[in-house]
Amino acid sequence: MLRIALYSWVYRFVLGDDGTLKPRIDVEEPPAEIVTALDWISRKSVDITDLDTPSVVRTALDALKLKQNGTPAAENTVNRKRTVFSNCLRYAVERELLKTLPLDKVDWTPPETDDEIGFRFVPGPKLAKALIDAVGEQGERGRHLKAFFGCLYYAANRPGEAAGLREEDFTLPEEGWGKCSCPRACPASAPAGPTRASHSTRAA
């Protein structure tokens, strides 16, 4: 609801009666749930100038370490959110709402995480092959999904990449390593735009 209130109303521009672009919330009457969400945001937000105070910045950074349920967030999640936070602060400096970048005033490092692989949850090659073969035995749909899961495991494709692959994207010999050329890399944190990536995959 907070995202909808911001993206669809506050940050979305529409044509006003005079033909100029204006925030949607200034042109249309928002529903009650949007008004409630925006009121909550207004009450919970701090003034931009408060971010000149290191303790406020540290509070924000410490919040990035946690998920909404209060448990520690993954390292890549913390780094991604910190990057977004930093970009917002840099934009505030550019707009002269802040004099300096507040992050430089705080000695803060992301929390250490355990990068050890839990082999109870990550299948080894034999188990992965058995699982993929079992999927392929589930009728026509299973044969289609066998290729999908095979791409995830053997070519390290992301789901969005594997779903967009076509037959001409593969070079698969009878034995040894083949090649899978992804028409589009799909990292969640990357800017939109077509890129091309290649992965090696062993013929199964």
JSON list of C-alpha atoms in Angstrom, two decimals:
[
{"chain": "A", "resi": 1, "resn": "MET", "atom": "CA", "xyz": [0.00, 0.00, 0.00]},
{"chain": "A", "resi": 2, "resn": "LEU", "atom": "CA", "xyz": [2.87, 2.39, 0.76]},
{"chain": "A", "resi": 3, "resn": "ARG", "atom": "CA", "xyz": [4.45, 1.67, -2.62]},
{"chain": "A", "resi": 4, "resn": "ILE", "atom": "CA", "xyz": [1.13, 2.23, -4.40]},
{"chain": "A", "resi": 5, "resn": "ALA", "atom": "CA", "xyz": [0.59, 5.49, -2.53]},
{"chain": "A", "resi": 6, "resn": "LEU", "atom": "CA", "xyz": [4.01, 6.81, -3.52]},
{"chain": "A", "resi": 7, "resn": "TYR", "atom": "CA", "xyz": [4.52, 5.38, -7.00]},
{"chain": "A", "resi": 8, "resn": "SER", "atom": "CA", "xyz": [0.95, 5.64, -8.27]},
{"chain": "A", "resi": 9, "resn": "TRP", "atom": "CA", "xyz": [-0.04, 8.93, -6.66]},
{"chain": "A", "resi": 10, "resn": "VAL", "atom": "CA", "xyz": [2.79, 11.10, -5.30]},
{"chain": "A", "resi": 11, "resn": "TYR", "atom": "CA", "xyz": [5.47, 10.31, -7.90]},
{"chain": "A", "resi": 12, "resn": "ARG", "atom": "CA", "xyz": [3.15, 9.69, -10.86]},
{"chain": "A", "resi": 13, "resn": "PHE", "atom": "CA", "xyz": [2.49, 12.68, -13.09]},
{"chain": "A", "resi": 14, "resn": "VAL", "atom": "CA", "xyz": [-0.67, 13.15, -15.16]},
{"chain": "A", "resi": 15, "resn": "LEU", "atom": "CA", "xyz": [-2.01, 15.92, -17.37]},
{"chain": "A", "resi": 16, "resn": "GLY", "atom": "CA", "xyz": [-3.86, 18.61, -15.47]},
{"chain": "A", "resi": 17, "resn": "ASP", "atom": "CA", "xyz": [-6.76, 20.71, -16.73]},
{"chain": "A", "resi": 18, "resn": "ASP", "atom": "CA", "xyz": [-4.29, 23.26, -18.08]},
{"chain": "A", "resi": 19, "resn": "GLY", "atom": "CA", "xyz": [-2.45, 20.61, -20.12]},
{"chain": "A", "resi": 20, "resn": "THR", "atom": "CA", "xyz": [0.68, 20.53, -17.92]},
{"chain": "A", "resi": 21, "resn": "LEU", "atom": "CA", "xyz": [2.04, 17.55, -16.03]},
{"chain": "A", "resi": 22, "resn": "LYS", "atom": "CA", "xyz": [1.23, 17.52, -12.33]},
{"chain": "A", "resi": 23, "resn": "PRO", "atom": "CA", "xyz": [1.42, 14.93, -9.53]},
{"chain": "A", "resi": 24, "resn": "ARG", "atom": "CA", "xyz": [-1.61, 12.70, -9.76]},
{"chain": "A", "resi": 25, "resn": "ILE", "atom": "CA", "xyz": [-2.55, 13.47, -6.17]},
{"chain": "A", "resi": 26, "resn": "ASP", "atom": "CA", "xyz": [-2.95, 17.16, -7.12]},
{"chain": "A", "resi": 27, "resn": "VAL", "atom": "CA", "xyz": [-5.29, 16.30, -10.00]},
{"chain": "A", "resi": 28, "resn": "GLU", "atom": "CA", "xyz": [-7.39, 13.40, -8.71]},
{"chain": "A", "resi": 29, "resn": "GLU", "atom": "CA", "xyz": [-9.01, 12.60, -5.38]},
{"chain": "A", "resi": 30, "resn": "PRO", "atom": "CA", "xyz": [-7.22, 9.56, -3.89]},
{"chain": "A", "resi": 31, "resn": "PRO", "atom": "CA", "xyz": [-9.20, 6.78, -2.19]},
{"chain": "A", "resi": 32, "resn": "ALA", "atom": "CA", "xyz": [-9.34, 6.57, 1.59]},
{"chain": "A", "resi": 33, "resn": "GLU", "atom": "CA", "xyz": [-6.67, 3.87, 1.91]},
{"chain": "A", "resi": 34, "resn": "ILE", "atom": "CA", "xyz": [-4.21, 6.00, -0.07]},
{"chain": "A", "resi": 35, "resn": "VAL", "atom": "CA", "xyz": [-4.92, 9.01, 2.13]},
{"chain": "A", "resi": 36, "resn": "THR", "atom": "CA", "xyz": [-4.31, 6.86, 5.22]},
{"chain": "A", "resi": 37, "resn": "ALA", "atom": "CA", "xyz": [-1.03, 5.54, 3.80]},
{"chain": "A", "resi": 38, "resn": "LEU", "atom": "CA", "xyz": [0.24, 9.01, 2.91]},
{"chain": "A", "resi": 39, "resn": "ASP", "atom": "CA", "xyz": [-0.72, 10.29, 6.36]},
{"chain": "A", "resi": 40, "resn": "TRP", "atom": "CA", "xyz": [1.30, 7.48, 7.94]},
{"chain": "A", "resi": 41, "resn": "ILE", "atom": "CA", "xyz": [4.30, 8.29, 5.72]},
{"chain": "A", "resi": 42, "resn": "SER", "atom": "CA", "xyz": [4.06, 11.96, 6.66]},
{"chain": "A", "resi": 43, "resn": "ARG", "atom": "CA", "xyz": [4.03, 11.18, 10.38]},
{"chain": "A", "resi": 44, "resn": "LYS", "atom": "CA", "xyz": [6.84, 8.60, 10.23]},
{"chain": "A", "resi": 45, "resn": "SER", "atom": "CA", "xyz": [9.22, 10.45, 7.90]},
{"chain": "A", "resi": 46, "resn": "VAL", "atom": "CA", "xyz": [12.03, 12.66, 9.18]},
{"chain": "A", "resi": 47, "resn": "ASP", "atom": "CA", "xyz": [12.90, 16.03, 7.70]},
{"chain": "A", "resi": 48, "resn": "ILE", "atom": "CA", "xyz": [15.72, 15.82, 5.17]},
{"chain": "A", "resi": 49, "resn": "THR", "atom": "CA", "xyz": [17.85, 18.21, 7.22]},
{"chain": "A", "resi": 50, "resn": "ASP", "atom": "CA", "xyz": [17.74, 15.76, 10.16]},
{"chain": "A", "resi": 51, "resn": "LEU", "atom": "CA", "xyz": [20.05, 13.53, 8.13]},
{"chain": "A", "resi": 52, "resn": "ASP", "atom": "CA", "xyz": [22.88, 15.95, 8.87]},
{"chain": "A", "resi": 53, "resn": "THR", "atom": "CA", "xyz": [22.87, 14.33, 12.32]},
{"chain": "A", "resi": 54, "resn": "PRO", "atom": "CA", "xyz": [25.08, 11.19, 12.37]},
{"chain": "A", "resi": 55, "resn": "SER", "atom": "CA", "xyz": [22.88, 9.44, 14.93]},
{"chain": "A", "resi": 56, "resn": "VAL", "atom": "CA", "xyz": [19.88, 9.68, 12.59]},
{"chain": "A", "resi": 57, "resn": "VAL", "atom": "CA", "xyz": [21.91, 8.26, 9.70]},
{"chain": "A", "resi": 58, "resn": "ARG", "atom": "CA", "xyz": [23.16, 5.41, 11.88]},
{"chain": "A", "resi": 59, "resn": "THR", "atom": "CA", "xyz": [19.57, 4.61, 12.88]},
{"chain": "A", "resi": 60, "resn": "ALA", "atom": "CA", "xyz": [18.65, 4.38, 9.21]},
{"chain": "A", "resi": 61, "resn": "LEU", "atom": "CA", "xyz": [21.65, 2.20, 8.39]},
{"chain": "A", "resi": 62, "resn": "ASP", "atom": "CA", "xyz": [20.91, -0.13, 11.31]},
{"chain": "A", "resi": 63, "resn": "ALA", "atom": "CA", "xyz": [17.34, -0.48, 10.02]},
{"chain": "A", "resi": 64, "resn": "LEU", "atom": "CA", "xyz": [18.69, -1.69, 6.68]},
{"chain": "A", "resi": 65, "resn": "LYS", "atom": "CA", "xyz": [20.21, -4.71, 8.44]},
{"chain": "A", "resi": 66, "resn": "LEU", "atom": "CA", "xyz": [16.81, -6.12, 9.32]},
{"chain": "A", "resi": 67, "resn": "LYS", "atom": "CA", "xyz": [13.90, -7.58, 7.43]},
{"chain": "A", "resi": 68, "resn": "GLN", "atom": "CA", "xyz": [10.36, -6.45, 8.18]},
{"chain": "A", "resi": 69, "resn": "ASN", "atom": "CA", "xyz": [9.93, -9.30, 10.68]},
{"chain": "A", "resi": 70, "resn": "GLY", "atom": "CA", "xyz": [13.00, -8.12, 12.62]},
{"chain": "A", "resi": 71, "resn": "THR", "atom": "CA", "xyz": [15.34, -10.92, 11.60]},
{"chain": "A", "resi": 72, "resn": "PRO", "atom": "CA", "xyz": [18.75, -10.18, 9.99]},
{"chain": "A", "resi": 73, "resn": "ALA", "atom": "CA", "xyz": [18.64, -9.49, 6.26]},
{"chain": "A", "resi": 74, "resn": "ALA", "atom": "CA", "xyz": [20.96, -11.16, 3.76]},
{"chain": "A", "resi": 75, "resn": "GLU", "atom": "CA", "xyz": [24.22, -9.40, 2.95]},
{"chain": "A", "resi": 76, "resn": "ASN", "atom": "CA", "xyz": [23.24, -8.63, -0.66]},
{"chain": "A", "resi": 77, "resn": "THR", "atom": "CA", "xyz": [19.93, -7.18, 0.56]},
{"chain": "A", "resi": 78, "resn": "VAL", "atom": "CA", "xyz": [21.72, -4.86, 3.01]},
{"chain": "A", "resi": 79, "resn": "ASN", "atom": "CA", "xyz": [24.19, -3.75, 0.34]},
{"chain": "A", "resi": 80, "resn": "ARG", "atom": "CA", "xyz": [21.43, -3.13, -2.19]},
{"chain": "A", "resi": 81, "resn": "LYS", "atom": "CA", "xyz": [19.40, -1.03, 0.24]},
{"chain": "A", "resi": 82, "resn": "ARG", "atom": "CA", "xyz": [22.48, 0.90, 1.36]},
{"chain": "A", "resi": 83, "resn": "THR", "atom": "CA", "xyz": [23.20, 1.76, -2.28]},
{"chain": "A", "resi": 84, "resn": "VAL", "atom": "CA", "xyz": [19.66, 3.07, -2.72]},
{"chain": "A", "resi": 85, "resn": "PHE", "atom": "CA", "xyz": [19.96, 5.08, 0.51]},
{"chain": "A", "resi": 86, "resn": "SER", "atom": "CA", "xyz": [23.30, 6.51, -0.60]},
{"chain": "A", "resi": 87, "resn": "ASN", "atom": "CA", "xyz": [21.88, 7.51, -3.99]},
{"chain": "A", "resi": 88, "resn": "CYS", "atom": "CA", "xyz": [19.01, 9.33, -2.27]},
{"chain": "A", "resi": 89, "resn": "LEU", "atom": "CA", "xyz": [21.43, 11.25, -0.08]},
{"chain": "A", "resi": 90, "resn": "ARG", "atom": "CA", "xyz": [23.64, 12.13, -3.05]},
{"chain": "A", "resi": 91, "resn": "TYR", "atom": "CA", "xyz": [20.59, 13.47, -4.86]},
{"chain": "A", "resi": 92, "resn": "ALA", "atom": "CA", "xyz": [19.72, 15.56, -1.79]},
{"chain": "A", "resi": 93, "resn": "VAL", "atom": "CA", "xyz": [23.23, 17.03, -1.87]},
{"chain": "A", "resi": 94, "resn": "GLU", "atom": "CA", "xyz": [22.86, 17.74, -5.58]},
{"chain": "A", "resi": 95, "resn": "ARG", "atom": "CA", "xyz": [19.58, 19.55, -4.92]},
{"chain": "A", "resi": 96, "resn": "GLU", "atom": "CA", "xyz": [21.35, 21.50, -2.13]},
{"chain": "A", "resi": 97, "resn": "LEU", "atom": "CA", "xyz": [19.00, 20.09, 0.49]},
{"chain": "A", "resi": 98, "resn": "LEU", "atom": "CA", "xyz": [22.08, 18.76, 2.31]},
{"chain": "A", "resi": 99, "resn": "LYS", "atom": "CA", "xyz": [25.48, 20.43, 2.38]},
{"chain": "A", "resi": 100, "resn": "THR", "atom": "CA", "xyz": [27.56, 17.26, 2.55]},
{"chain": "A", "resi": 101, "resn": "LEU", "atom": "CA", "xyz": [27.03, 13.53, 2.18]},
{"chain": "A", "resi": 102, "resn": "PRO", "atom": "CA", "xyz": [25.97, 12.33, 5.66]},
{"chain": "A", "resi": 103, "resn": "LEU", "atom": "CA", "xyz": [27.31, 8.80, 5.15]},
{"chain": "A", "resi": 104, "resn": "ASP", "atom": "CA", "xyz": [30.85, 10.17, 5.37]},
{"chain": "A", "resi": 105, "resn": "LYS", "atom": "CA", "xyz": [30.16, 11.18, 8.99]},
{"chain": "A", "resi": 106, "resn": "VAL", "atom": "CA", "xyz": [29.24, 7.66, 10.18]},
{"chain": "A", "resi": 107, "resn": "ASP", "atom": "CA", "xyz": [31.71, 4.82, 10.74]},
{"chain": "A", "resi": 108, "resn": "TRP", "atom": "CA", "xyz": [29.38, 1.96, 9.81]},
{"chain": "A", "resi": 109, "resn": "THR", "atom": "CA", "xyz": [30.03, -1.38, 8.16]},
{"chain": "A", "resi": 110, "resn": "PRO", "atom": "CA", "xyz": [27.50, -4.00, 7.01]},
{"chain": "A", "resi": 111, "resn": "PRO", "atom": "CA", "xyz": [27.04, -6.92, 9.39]},
{"chain": "A", "resi": 112, "resn": "GLU", "atom": "CA", "xyz": [29.09, -10.04, 8.84]},
{"chain": "A", "resi": 113, "resn": "THR", "atom": "CA", "xyz": [27.17, -12.96, 7.40]},
{"chain": "A", "resi": 114, "resn": "ASP", "atom": "CA", "xyz": [27.84, -16.65, 7.21]},
{"chain": "A", "resi": 115, "resn": "ASP", "atom": "CA", "xyz": [28.54, -17.50, 3.56]},
{"chain": "A", "resi": 116, "resn": "GLU", "atom": "CA", "xyz": [28.90, -21.22, 4.19]},
{"chain": "A", "resi": 117, "resn": "ILE", "atom": "CA", "xyz": [26.66, -23.28, 1.92]},
{"chain": "A", "resi": 118, "resn": "GLY", "atom": "CA", "xyz": [24.07, -25.37, 3.73]},
{"chain": "A", "resi": 119, "resn": "PHE", "atom": "CA", "xyz": [24.31, -28.69, 1.89]},
{"chain": "A", "resi": 120, "resn": "ARG", "atom": "CA", "xyz": [21.03, -29.78, 3.46]},
{"chain": "A", "resi": 121, "resn": "PHE", "atom": "CA", "xyz": [19.33, -27.27, 1.17]},
{"chain": "A", "resi": 122, "resn": "VAL", "atom": "CA", "xyz": [21.61, -27.11, -1.91]},
{"chain": "A", "resi": 123, "resn": "PRO", "atom": "CA", "xyz": [21.54, -30.35, -3.92]},
{"chain": "A", "resi": 124, "resn": "GLY", "atom": "CA", "xyz": [24.77, -31.89, -5.15]},
{"chain": "A", "resi": 125, "resn": "PRO", "atom": "CA", "xyz": [25.22, -32.95, -8.80]},
{"chain": "A", "resi": 126, "resn": "LYS", "atom": "CA", "xyz": [23.77, -36.46, -8.33]},
{"chain": "A", "resi": 127, "resn": "LEU", "atom": "CA", "xyz": [20.70, -35.29, -6.44]},
{"chain": "A", "resi": 128, "resn": "ALA", "atom": "CA", "xyz": [20.16, -32.39, -8.86]},
{"chain": "A", "resi": 129, "resn": "LYS", "atom": "CA", "xyz": [20.25, -34.76, -11.84]},
{"chain": "A", "resi": 130, "resn": "ALA", "atom": "CA", "xyz": [17.83, -37.13, -10.12]},
{"chain": "A", "resi": 131, "resn": "LEU", "atom": "CA", "xyz": [15.43, -34.27, -9.35]},
{"chain": "A", "resi": 132, "resn": "ILE", "atom": "CA", "xyz": [15.58, -32.90, -12.90]},
{"chain": "A", "resi": 133, "resn": "ASP", "atom": "CA", "xyz": [15.06, -36.37, -14.37]},
{"chain": "A", "resi": 134, "resn": "ALA", "atom": "CA", "xyz": [12.04, -36.85, -12.08]},
{"chain": "A", "resi": 135, "resn": "VAL", "atom": "CA", "xyz": [10.56, -33.57, -13.29]},
{"chain": "A", "resi": 136, "resn": "GLY", "atom": "CA", "xyz": [10.96, -34.73, -16.89]},
{"chain": "A", "resi": 137, "resn": "GLU", "atom": "CA", "xyz": [8.82, -37.77, -16.18]},
{"chain": "A", "resi": 138, "resn": "GLN", "atom": "CA", "xyz": [5.77, -35.66, -15.34]},
{"chain": "A", "resi": 139, "resn": "GLY", "atom": "CA", "xyz": [4.21, -35.59, -18.80]},
{"chain": "A", "resi": 140, "resn": "GLU", "atom": "CA", "xyz": [4.60, -32.93, -21.48]},
{"chain": "A", "resi": 141, "resn": "ARG", "atom": "CA", "xyz": [4.71, -30.09, -18.97]},
{"chain": "A", "resi": 142, "resn": "GLY", "atom": "CA", "xyz": [7.38, -31.96, -17.03]},
{"chain": "A", "resi": 143, "resn": "ARG", "atom": "CA", "xyz": [9.56, -32.30, -20.12]},
{"chain": "A", "resi": 144, "resn": "HIS", "atom": "CA", "xyz": [9.33, -28.57, -20.63]},
{"chain": "A", "resi": 145, "resn": "LEU", "atom": "CA", "xyz": [10.20, -27.87, -16.99]},
{"chain": "A", "resi": 146, "resn": "LYS", "atom": "CA", "xyz": [13.12, -30.31, -17.17]},
{"chain": "A", "resi": 147, "resn": "ALA", "atom": "CA", "xyz": [14.83, -27.94, -19.59]},
{"chain": "A", "resi": 148, "resn": "PHE", "atom": "CA", "xyz": [13.93, -24.97, -17.38]},
{"chain": "A", "resi": 149, "resn": "PHE", "atom": "CA", "xyz": [15.38, -26.46, -14.19]},
{"chain": "A", "resi": 150, "resn": "GLY", "atom": "CA", "xyz": [18.35, -27.82, -16.12]},
{"chain": "A", "resi": 151, "resn": "CYS", "atom": "CA", "xyz": [19.18, -24.27, -17.18]},
{"chain": "A", "resi": 152, "resn": "LEU", "atom": "CA", "xyz": [18.93, -23.06, -13.59]},
{"chain": "A", "resi": 153, "resn": "TYR", "atom": "CA", "xyz": [21.30, -25.71, -12.28]},
{"chain": "A", "resi": 154, "resn": "TYR", "atom": "CA", "xyz": [23.78, -26.40, -15.09]},
{"chain": "A", "resi": 155, "resn": "ALA", "atom": "CA", "xyz": [23.95, -22.96, -16.74]},
{"chain": "A", "resi": 156, "resn": "ALA", "atom": "CA", "xyz": [23.39, -20.89, -13.56]},
{"chain": "A", "resi": 157, "resn": "ASN", "atom": "CA", "xyz": [20.56, -19.00, -15.26]},
{"chain": "A", "resi": 158, "resn": "ARG", "atom": "CA", "xyz": [18.19, -16.86, -13.29]},
{"chain": "A", "resi": 159, "resn": "PRO", "atom": "CA", "xyz": [14.52, -17.93, -13.68]},
{"chain": "A", "resi": 160, "resn": "GLY", "atom": "CA", "xyz": [13.74, -14.95, -15.91]},
{"chain": "A", "resi": 161, "resn": "GLU", "atom": "CA", "xyz": [16.69, -15.77, -18.15]},
{"chain": "A", "resi": 162, "resn": "ALA", "atom": "CA", "xyz": [15.83, -19.45, -18.42]},
{"chain": "A", "resi": 163, "resn": "ALA", "atom": "CA", "xyz": [12.20, -18.67, -19.28]},
{"chain": "A", "resi": 164, "resn": "GLY", "atom": "CA", "xyz": [13.29, -16.52, -22.23]},
{"chain": "A", "resi": 165, "resn": "LEU", "atom": "CA", "xyz": [15.71, -19.00, -23.80]},
{"chain": "A", "resi": 166, "resn": "ARG", "atom": "CA", "xyz": [15.10, -20.47, -27.24]},
{"chain": "A", "resi": 167, "resn": "GLU", "atom": "CA", "xyz": [16.56, -23.49, -29.03]},
{"chain": "A", "resi": 168, "resn": "GLU", "atom": "CA", "xyz": [18.98, -21.33, -31.04]},
{"chain": "A", "resi": 169, "resn": "ASP", "atom": "CA", "xyz": [20.47, -20.03, -27.78]},
{"chain": "A", "resi": 170, "resn": "PHE", "atom": "CA", "xyz": [22.07, -23.43, -27.11]},
{"chain": "A", "resi": 171, "resn": "THR", "atom": "CA", "xyz": [25.08, -25.23, -28.49]},
{"chain": "A", "resi": 172, "resn": "LEU", "atom": "CA", "xyz": [24.97, -28.71, -26.93]},
{"chain": "A", "resi": 173, "resn": "PRO", "atom": "CA", "xyz": [27.39, -31.45, -28.03]},
{"chain": "A", "resi": 174, "resn": "GLU", "atom": "CA", "xyz": [26.74, -35.11, -27.34]},
{"chain": "A", "resi": 175, "resn": "GLU", "atom": "CA", "xyz": [29.43, -35.07, -24.65]},
{"chain": "A", "resi": 176, "resn": "GLY", "atom": "CA", "xyz": [31.35, -32.50, -22.64]},
{"chain": "A", "resi": 177, "resn": "TRP", "atom": "CA", "xyz": [30.66, -28.81, -22.19]},
{"chain": "A", "resi": 178, "resn": "GLY", "atom": "CA", "xyz": [28.23, -26.88, -24.35]},
{"chain": "A", "resi": 179, "resn": "LYS", "atom": "CA", "xyz": [27.24, -23.24, -24.46]},
{"chain": "A", "resi": 180, "resn": "CYS", "atom": "CA", "xyz": [24.11, -21.35, -23.44]},
{"chain": "A", "resi": 181, "resn": "SER", "atom": "CA", "xyz": [23.86, -17.73, -24.65]},
{"chain": "A", "resi": 182, "resn": "CYS", "atom": "CA", "xyz": [21.30, -15.72, -22.68]},
{"chain": "A", "resi": 183, "resn": "PRO", "atom": "CA", "xyz": [19.59, -13.09, -24.84]},
{"chain": "A", "resi": 184, "resn": "ARG", "atom": "CA", "xyz": [19.02, -10.96, -21.73]},
{"chain": "A", "resi": 185, "resn": "ALA", "atom": "CA", "xyz": [20.70, -10.90, -18.33]},
{"chain": "A", "resi": 186, "resn": "CYS", "atom": "CA", "xyz": [18.13, -10.29, -15.58]},
{"chain": "A", "resi": 187, "resn": "PRO", "atom": "CA", "xyz": [19.78, -9.22, -12.31]},
{"chain": "A", "resi": 188, "resn": "ALA", "atom": "CA", "xyz": [17.15, -7.61, -10.12]},
{"chain": "A", "resi": 189, "resn": "SER", "atom": "CA", "xyz": [19.33, -4.67, -9.09]},
{"chain": "A", "resi": 190, "resn": "ALA", "atom": "CA", "xyz": [20.64, -3.81, -12.57]},
{"chain": "A", "resi": 191, "resn": "PRO", "atom": "CA", "xyz": [19.19, -1.08, -14.78]},
{"chain": "A", "resi": 192, "resn": "ALA", "atom": "CA", "xyz": [16.77, -2.21, -17.45]},
{"chain": "A", "resi": 193, "resn": "GLY", "atom": "CA", "xyz": [18.19, -2.83, -20.88]},
{"chain": "A", "resi": 194, "resn": "PRO", "atom": "CA", "xyz": [19.21, -5.69, -23.11]},
{"chain": "A", "resi": 195, "resn": "THR", "atom": "CA", "xyz": [22.55, -7.31, -22.41]},
{"chain": "A", "resi": 196, "resn": "ARG", "atom": "CA", "xyz": [23.96, -10.64, -23.43]},
{"chain": "A", "resi": 197, "resn": "ALA", "atom": "CA", "xyz": [25.71, -13.20, -21.30]},
{"chain": "A", "resi": 198, "resn": "SER", "atom": "CA", "xyz": [27.06, -16.66, -21.96]},
{"chain": "A", "resi": 199, "resn": "HIS", "atom": "CA", "xyz": [27.30, -19.61, -19.61]},
{"chain": "A", "resi": 200, "resn": "SER", "atom": "CA", "xyz": [28.90, -22.98, -20.04]},
{"chain": "A", "resi": 201, "resn": "THR", "atom": "CA", "xyz": [26.85, -26.08, -19.37]},
{"chain": "A", "resi": 202, "resn": "ARG", "atom": "CA", "xyz": [27.69, -29.75, -19.45]},
{"chain": "A", "resi": 203, "resn": "ALA", "atom": "CA", "xyz": [25.44, -31.96, -21.55]},
{"chain": "A", "resi": 204, "resn": "ALA", "atom": "CA", "xyz": [23.26, -34.03, -19.25]}
]
